[in-house]
Short mmCIF file of C-alpha atoms in Angstrom, two decimals:
data_model
loop_
_atom_site.label_atom_id
_atom_site.label_comp_id
_atom_site.label_asym_id
_atom_site.label_seq_id
_atom_site.Cartn_x
_atom_site.Cartn_y
_atom_site.Cartn_z
CA MET A 732 3.30 3.57 -5.38
CA ILE A 733 4.96 4.68 -1.96
CA ILE A 734 3.29 7.78 -0.74
CA ASP A 735 4.47 9.05 2.72
CA ASN A 736 5.92 5.60 3.34
CA LYS A 737 2.64 4.00 2.64
CA TYR A 738 2.10 1.49 -0.16
CA THR A 739 -0.74 2.95 -2.02
CA ILE A 740 -2.63 1.68 -5.09
CA PRO A 741 -6.00 2.20 -6.74
CA TYR A 742 -8.26 -0.78 -6.69
CA GLU A 743 -11.56 -1.54 -8.55
CA VAL A 744 -14.00 -4.07 -6.83
CA PRO A 745 -13.90 -7.20 -9.17
CA PHE A 746 -16.77 -9.35 -9.92
CA GLY A 747 -15.08 -12.44 -8.55
CA TYR A 748 -15.02 -10.96 -5.00
CA VAL A 749 -18.66 -9.93 -4.52
CA ASP A 750 -21.70 -11.67 -2.96
CA GLU A 751 -25.37 -12.29 -4.17
CA LYS A 752 -26.00 -8.55 -3.78
CA CYS A 753 -22.88 -7.33 -5.59
CA ARG A 754 -21.15 -6.22 -2.33
CA PHE A 755 -17.37 -7.02 -1.72
CA THR A 756 -17.10 -9.71 0.78
CA ALA A 757 -15.46 -9.93 4.24
CA LEU A 758 -13.07 -12.67 3.00
CA ALA A 759 -12.20 -10.40 0.14
CA PHE A 760 -11.19 -7.55 2.47
CA VAL A 761 -8.85 -10.11 4.25
CA GLY A 762 -7.44 -11.33 0.93
CA LEU A 763 -6.92 -7.74 -0.20
CA ALA A 764 -4.81 -7.12 2.98
CA GLN A 765 -2.76 -10.10 2.28
CA GLU A 766 -2.07 -9.07 -1.22
CA LEU A 767 -1.21 -5.51 -0.19
CA ALA A 768 1.29 -6.90 2.41
CA ALA A 769 2.99 -9.13 -0.13
CA LEU A 770 3.39 -6.40 -2.66
CA HIS A 771 4.61 -3.93 -0.16
CA TYR A 772 7.26 -6.41 1.22
CA SER A 773 8.23 -7.27 -2.32
CA CYS A 774 9.07 -3.54 -2.94
CA ALA A 775 11.82 -3.87 -0.43
CA GLY A 776 12.96 -7.28 -1.62
CA LEU A 777 11.21 -9.09 1.29
CA SER A 778 8.74 -11.17 -0.37
CA ILE A 779 8.47 -14.68 0.78
CA PRO A 780 10.38 -16.10 -2.15
CA HIS A 781 13.19 -13.60 -1.50
CA LEU A 782 13.30 -14.48 2.19
CA GLN A 783 13.25 -18.34 1.31
CA GLN A 784 16.46 -17.82 -0.39
CA LYS A 785 17.92 -16.80 2.99
CA GLY A 786 16.26 -19.70 4.70
CA LEU A 787 13.59 -17.41 6.21
CA THR A 788 9.84 -16.78 5.84
CA TRP A 789 7.05 -14.51 7.03
CA ILE A 790 4.33 -15.83 9.18
CA ILE A 791 1.33 -13.90 10.39
CA SER A 792 0.50 -13.95 14.17
CA LYS A 793 -2.50 -11.77 14.65
CA GLN A 794 -4.94 -9.34 12.87
CA TYR A 795 -7.93 -7.11 13.60
CA PHE A 796 -10.21 -5.67 10.97
CA GLU A 797 -13.01 -3.05 11.36
CA ILE A 798 -15.44 -2.77 8.27
CA TYR A 799 -17.18 0.45 8.07
CA GLU A 800 -18.85 0.00 4.56
CA TYR A 801 -18.93 -2.72 1.97
CA PRO A 802 -18.24 -1.38 -1.40
CA LEU A 803 -20.08 -2.68 -4.56
CA TRP A 804 -18.84 -4.21 -7.87
CA LEU A 805 -16.88 -1.70 -9.83
CA ASP A 806 -16.50 0.82 -7.04
CA ASP A 807 -13.16 2.65 -7.16
CA LEU A 808 -11.18 2.45 -3.91
CA VAL A 809 -7.66 3.56 -2.72
CA VAL A 810 -6.04 1.06 -0.59
CA GLN A 811 -2.89 1.48 1.54
CA THR A 812 -0.65 -0.58 3.83
CA TRP A 813 2.53 0.44 5.81
CA ALA A 814 4.87 -1.18 8.11
CA GLN A 815 5.76 0.22 11.66
CA THR A 816 9.17 0.17 13.24
CA PRO A 817 9.57 -3.57 14.74
CA LYS A 818 9.27 -4.01 18.34
CA GLY A 819 11.53 -6.83 19.50
CA LEU A 820 10.48 -9.85 17.32
CA PHE A 821 7.11 -8.26 16.24
CA CYS A 822 6.63 -6.51 12.86
CA PHE A 823 3.39 -4.55 12.95
CA ARG A 824 1.46 -3.44 9.77
CA ASP A 825 -1.71 -1.47 9.23
CA PHE A 826 -4.11 -1.30 6.40
CA ASN A 827 -6.51 1.31 5.12
CA CYS A 828 -9.30 1.04 2.50
CA MET A 829 -11.12 4.23 1.33
CA PHE A 830 -13.36 5.07 -1.59
CA ALA A 831 -11.74 7.04 -4.32
CA LYS A 832 -12.94 10.52 -5.09
CA GLY A 833 -16.12 9.71 -7.20
CA GLY A 834 -15.56 6.03 -6.63
CA LYS A 835 -18.84 5.29 -4.83
CA LYS A 836 -21.03 4.82 -8.07
CA ALA A 837 -24.53 6.09 -8.10
CA SER A 838 -25.58 3.09 -10.18
CA LEU A 839 -24.04 -0.03 -11.98
CA ASP A 840 -24.76 1.80 -15.26
CA LYS A 841 -22.65 4.90 -14.03
CA ALA A 842 -19.99 2.52 -13.07
CA PHE A 843 -19.92 0.93 -16.42
CA ALA A 844 -19.88 4.40 -18.12
CA ASP A 845 -17.12 5.60 -15.87
CA ARG A 846 -15.08 2.46 -16.64
CA LYS A 847 -15.56 2.75 -20.52
CA GLU A 848 -14.47 6.55 -20.23
CA ALA A 849 -11.29 5.53 -18.16
CA GLU A 850 -10.41 2.58 -20.74
CA THR A 851 -10.94 4.99 -23.76
CA ALA A 852 -8.71 7.81 -22.01
CA LEU A 853 -6.17 5.12 -21.16
CA TYR A 854 -6.01 3.85 -24.74
CA THR A 855 -5.89 7.30 -26.42
CA GLY A 856 -3.14 8.40 -23.99
CA ALA A 857 -1.02 5.32 -24.90
CA VAL A 858 -1.50 5.82 -28.52
CA ARG A 859 -0.67 9.53 -28.23
CA ASN A 860 2.45 8.78 -26.23
CA SER A 861 3.61 6.13 -28.84
CA GLY A 862 3.97 8.95 -31.41
CA LYS A 863 2.29 6.93 -34.13
CA THR A 864 -1.12 8.75 -34.24
CA PRO A 865 -0.66 12.55 -33.24
CA ALA A 866 -4.30 13.00 -34.32
CA ALA A 867 -5.45 11.09 -31.22
CA ASP A 868 -4.96 14.33 -29.29
CA SER A 869 -8.35 15.26 -30.53
CA ALA A 870 -9.89 12.78 -28.16
CA GLY A 871 -9.33 15.06 -25.24
CA GLY A 872 -6.74 13.04 -23.19
CA ASN A 873 -7.33 11.39 -19.89
CA SER A 874 -10.34 13.00 -18.26
CA ALA A 875 -10.53 10.55 -15.58
CA ALA A 876 -10.00 11.58 -11.87
CA ASN A 877 -6.69 10.90 -10.19
CA PRO A 878 -7.00 7.22 -9.17
CA TYR A 879 -4.85 7.85 -6.12
CA GLU A 880 -7.09 10.52 -4.68
CA ALA A 881 -9.14 9.01 -1.83
CA ASP A 882 -12.26 10.40 -0.32
CA GLU A 883 -10.98 10.28 3.40
CA ALA A 884 -14.49 11.02 4.55
CA SER A 885 -15.57 7.66 3.12
CA PRO A 886 -13.53 4.77 4.85
CA CYS A 887 -14.37 1.20 4.03
CA MET A 888 -11.96 -0.68 6.23
CA ARG A 889 -9.16 -0.44 8.60
CA ALA A 890 -6.91 -3.22 9.87
CA THR A 891 -3.78 -3.93 11.86
CA SER A 892 -1.87 -7.03 12.05
CA CYS A 893 1.37 -8.61 13.50
CA TRP A 894 4.00 -10.52 11.59
CA LEU A 895 6.90 -12.56 12.51
CA ILE A 896 10.13 -13.74 10.60
CA VAL A 897 10.96 -17.43 11.07
CA ASP A 898 13.84 -19.62 10.31
CA SER A 899 12.35 -22.00 7.86
CA ALA A 900 14.49 -24.96 8.82
CA SER A 901 14.39 -24.67 12.71
CA GLY A 902 11.21 -22.83 13.20
CA ARG A 903 13.26 -20.27 15.54
CA LEU A 904 11.89 -16.72 15.45
CA ILE A 905 14.28 -14.15 14.01
CA LYS A 906 14.65 -10.59 15.32
CA PRO A 907 14.17 -8.05 12.54
CA ASP A 908 17.32 -6.21 11.60
CA ALA A 909 18.94 -4.28 8.65
CA HIS A 910 19.76 -7.76 7.08
CA THR A 911 16.14 -9.03 7.24
CA MET A 912 14.21 -5.83 6.71
CA GLY A 913 16.26 -4.66 3.74
CA GLY A 914 15.09 -1.24 2.48
CA LEU A 915 11.70 -1.25 4.01
CA THR A 916 10.65 2.10 5.27
CA PHE A 917 8.33 2.69 8.17
CA CYS A 918 5.38 4.82 9.19
CA ASP A 919 4.32 4.68 12.81
CA GLU A 920 0.65 5.67 12.38
CA ARG A 921 -1.35 3.00 14.23
CA MET A 922 -5.13 2.17 14.07
CA GLU A 923 -6.67 3.57 17.05
CA ASN A 924 -8.21 1.38 19.76
CA ALA A 925 -7.01 -1.88 18.10
CA ALA A 926 -5.66 -4.23 20.62
CA LEU A 927 -4.30 -7.55 19.35
CA ASN A 928 -5.22 -9.76 22.29
CA LYS A 929 -5.39 -13.51 22.90
CA ILE A 930 -8.86 -14.66 22.22
CA ALA A 931 -10.54 -16.69 24.96
CA LEU A 932 -12.31 -19.88 24.15
CA SER A 933 -15.89 -21.06 24.97
CA ASP A 934 -16.57 -23.98 27.13
CA ASP A 935 -19.08 -25.38 24.80
CA TRP A 936 -19.81 -25.00 21.05
CA ASP A 937 -22.89 -24.65 19.04
CA ILE A 938 -21.27 -26.01 15.84
CA GLU A 939 -18.38 -28.61 15.38
CA GLU A 940 -17.45 -29.64 11.89
CA THR A 941 -14.75 -31.95 11.05
CA PHE A 942 -12.78 -31.54 7.74
CA SER A 943 -9.39 -31.72 6.21
CA PRO A 944 -7.38 -29.15 4.23
CA SER A 945 -7.22 -29.89 0.43
CA LEU A 946 -4.29 -29.19 -2.06
CA LEU A 947 -5.92 -25.90 -3.06
CA ASP A 948 -5.57 -24.58 0.43
CA ILE A 949 -1.73 -24.86 0.62
CA ASP A 950 0.47 -21.71 0.08
CA VAL A 951 4.13 -21.06 -0.74
CA ASN A 952 5.10 -22.04 2.94
CA SER A 953 3.69 -25.54 2.16
CA HIS A 954 1.05 -25.13 4.78
CA VAL A 955 -2.42 -23.85 4.95
CA ASN A 956 -2.76 -20.26 3.63
CA ASN A 957 -4.06 -17.90 6.31
CA LEU A 958 -7.09 -16.80 4.20
CA ASN A 959 -8.49 -20.37 4.41
CA TYR A 960 -8.72 -20.24 8.25
CA VAL A 961 -11.00 -17.25 7.80
CA ARG A 962 -12.98 -18.89 4.97
CA TRP A 963 -13.54 -21.91 7.26
CA ILE A 964 -14.88 -20.16 10.17
CA LEU A 965 -17.26 -18.01 8.10
CA SER A 966 -18.45 -21.17 6.42
CA PHE A 967 -19.19 -23.15 9.61
CA MET A 968 -21.74 -20.80 11.09
CA ASN A 969 -25.47 -20.87 11.81
CA ALA A 970 -27.27 -19.54 8.57
CA ASP A 971 -30.12 -18.19 10.59
CA PHE A 972 -27.64 -16.03 12.72
CA CYS A 973 -26.09 -14.67 9.74
CA ARG A 974 -29.22 -13.80 7.68
CA GLY A 975 -29.51 -10.18 7.18
CA LYS A 976 -26.10 -9.36 8.79
CA LEU A 977 -22.66 -8.46 7.65
CA LEU A 978 -19.41 -8.93 9.39
CA ARG A 979 -18.47 -5.68 11.25
CA SER A 980 -15.25 -6.70 12.82
CA LEU A 981 -12.83 -9.71 12.92
CA GLU A 982 -10.06 -10.55 15.28
CA THR A 983 -7.76 -13.45 14.54
CA ASN A 984 -5.09 -15.48 16.41
CA PHE A 985 -2.84 -17.74 14.28
CA ILE A 986 -1.52 -20.25 16.63
CA SER A 987 0.04 -23.07 14.59
CA SER A 988 0.13 -24.24 11.00
CA ALA A 989 -2.07 -26.74 9.63
CA LEU A 990 -0.99 -29.16 7.01
CA TYR A 991 -2.47 -30.88 3.90
CA GLY A 992 -4.44 -33.92 4.97
CA GLU A 993 -4.79 -33.31 8.71
CA LYS A 994 -8.11 -33.78 10.19
CA LEU A 995 -9.33 -30.40 11.92
CA VAL A 996 -12.41 -29.39 13.65
CA CYS A 997 -13.94 -25.96 13.26
CA ARG A 998 -16.06 -24.84 16.09
CA CYS A 999 -18.35 -21.84 16.53
CA LYS A 1000 -20.17 -20.35 19.66
CA GLN A 1001 -22.64 -17.42 19.44
CA THR A 1002 -21.95 -14.77 22.14
CA GLY A 1003 -24.82 -12.46 22.23
CA ASP A 1004 -27.10 -11.28 19.50
CA ASN A 1005 -24.30 -10.21 17.31
CA GLY A 1006 -20.99 -11.98 18.18
CA CYS A 1007 -19.34 -15.34 17.80
CA VAL A 1008 -16.29 -16.92 18.93
CA HIS A 1009 -14.58 -19.44 16.60
CA SER A 1010 -11.77 -22.06 17.10
CA ILE A 1011 -10.07 -24.56 14.86
CA ILE A 1012 -8.12 -27.47 16.48
CA ARG A 1013 -6.47 -30.74 15.36
CA ALA A 1014 -8.88 -33.74 15.63
CA ASN A 1015 -6.23 -36.14 16.80
CA ASP A 1016 -5.05 -34.22 20.00
CA GLY A 1017 -7.23 -31.08 20.33
CA SER A 1018 -4.24 -28.92 19.82
CA ASP A 1019 -4.88 -25.17 18.98
CA VAL A 1020 -4.60 -24.10 15.43
CA PHE A 1021 -6.57 -20.84 15.05
CA ARG A 1022 -8.83 -18.72 17.02
CA ALA A 1023 -11.17 -15.76 16.00
CA ARG A 1024 -13.79 -13.60 17.16
CA THR A 1025 -16.50 -11.89 15.00
CA GLU A 1026 -18.91 -9.04 15.46
CA TRP A 1027 -21.93 -8.73 13.11
CA ALA A 1028 -24.34 -5.82 12.24
CA PRO A 1029 -27.43 -5.33 10.17
CA ALA A 1030 -26.51 -5.28 6.47
CA SER A 1031 -28.25 -2.06 6.04
CA ASP A 1032 -25.98 -0.34 8.34
CA LEU A 1033 -22.83 -1.40 6.42
CA SER A 1034 -23.91 -1.30 2.83
CA ARG A 1035 -26.00 0.27 0.18
CA ASP A 1036 -28.24 -1.21 -2.50
CA MET A 1037 -26.90 -1.75 -5.94
CA LYS A 1038 -28.95 0.45 -8.36
CA ILE A 1039 -29.67 -0.15 -11.97
CA GLU A 1040 -31.06 2.67 -14.15
CA GLY A 1041 -34.28 2.19 -16.27
#
């Protein structure tokens, strides 16, 4: 749903995107942002398959995430994305993720009970609206809260990103115009204090791991999906450094596209007690593919414990 030029949907944290303590993962936040961007662009006929029919495609250039709290399995969220007015070649997009009203569950049992109530209300409402069983009105209708109502005092994540439109055949960057942007509407609200800067590399590295993208890493543009670069840098880290911490901020630079079968090197350097710089290069010539900077915080500062009654 478009609300104030922001694509807005309710979202329930699924089991497939939580860690060993039932917390939504950092990679899941990045994946959610990608999904939101794709859905919003699709509303204006600007999905990658639509652009491919014109010989064009989207690529992501940079992004920055700040995570304030990791929701738990079955927490209810309200998530948003919106496009800003293009500046030259650059298409900026922001994201906002908040707990829904009543969405931060007191316990897993409460989450299951709320979910059952919502499913029952949805079913009885569907039956009632079908006109087949008028007696279903006695069930009381949908008593669930408005799933689009966010608790703005309980943010989970904010992010900003920069995208480019590229000619698929030549690789030439295309300036956004009425032809390429279709019916997309804009909201010029920006994430505060979020600069998308070039990330400086380290002179030496604590970790260097060589690997190759698999068939499962390739996206609709026939190169590595941007989520996999983030997955790789979070995989090739010092386990002792990560123990007891959660990712607080992530900044990324997408420099060139990796392809299936290429040999890549993922590198990591710790910078201080809570920071790391990451790099992915090609093994054959050392050319830049991806850079990132991460900041970490004690898990207790960014999450709550899952409670089970009884």
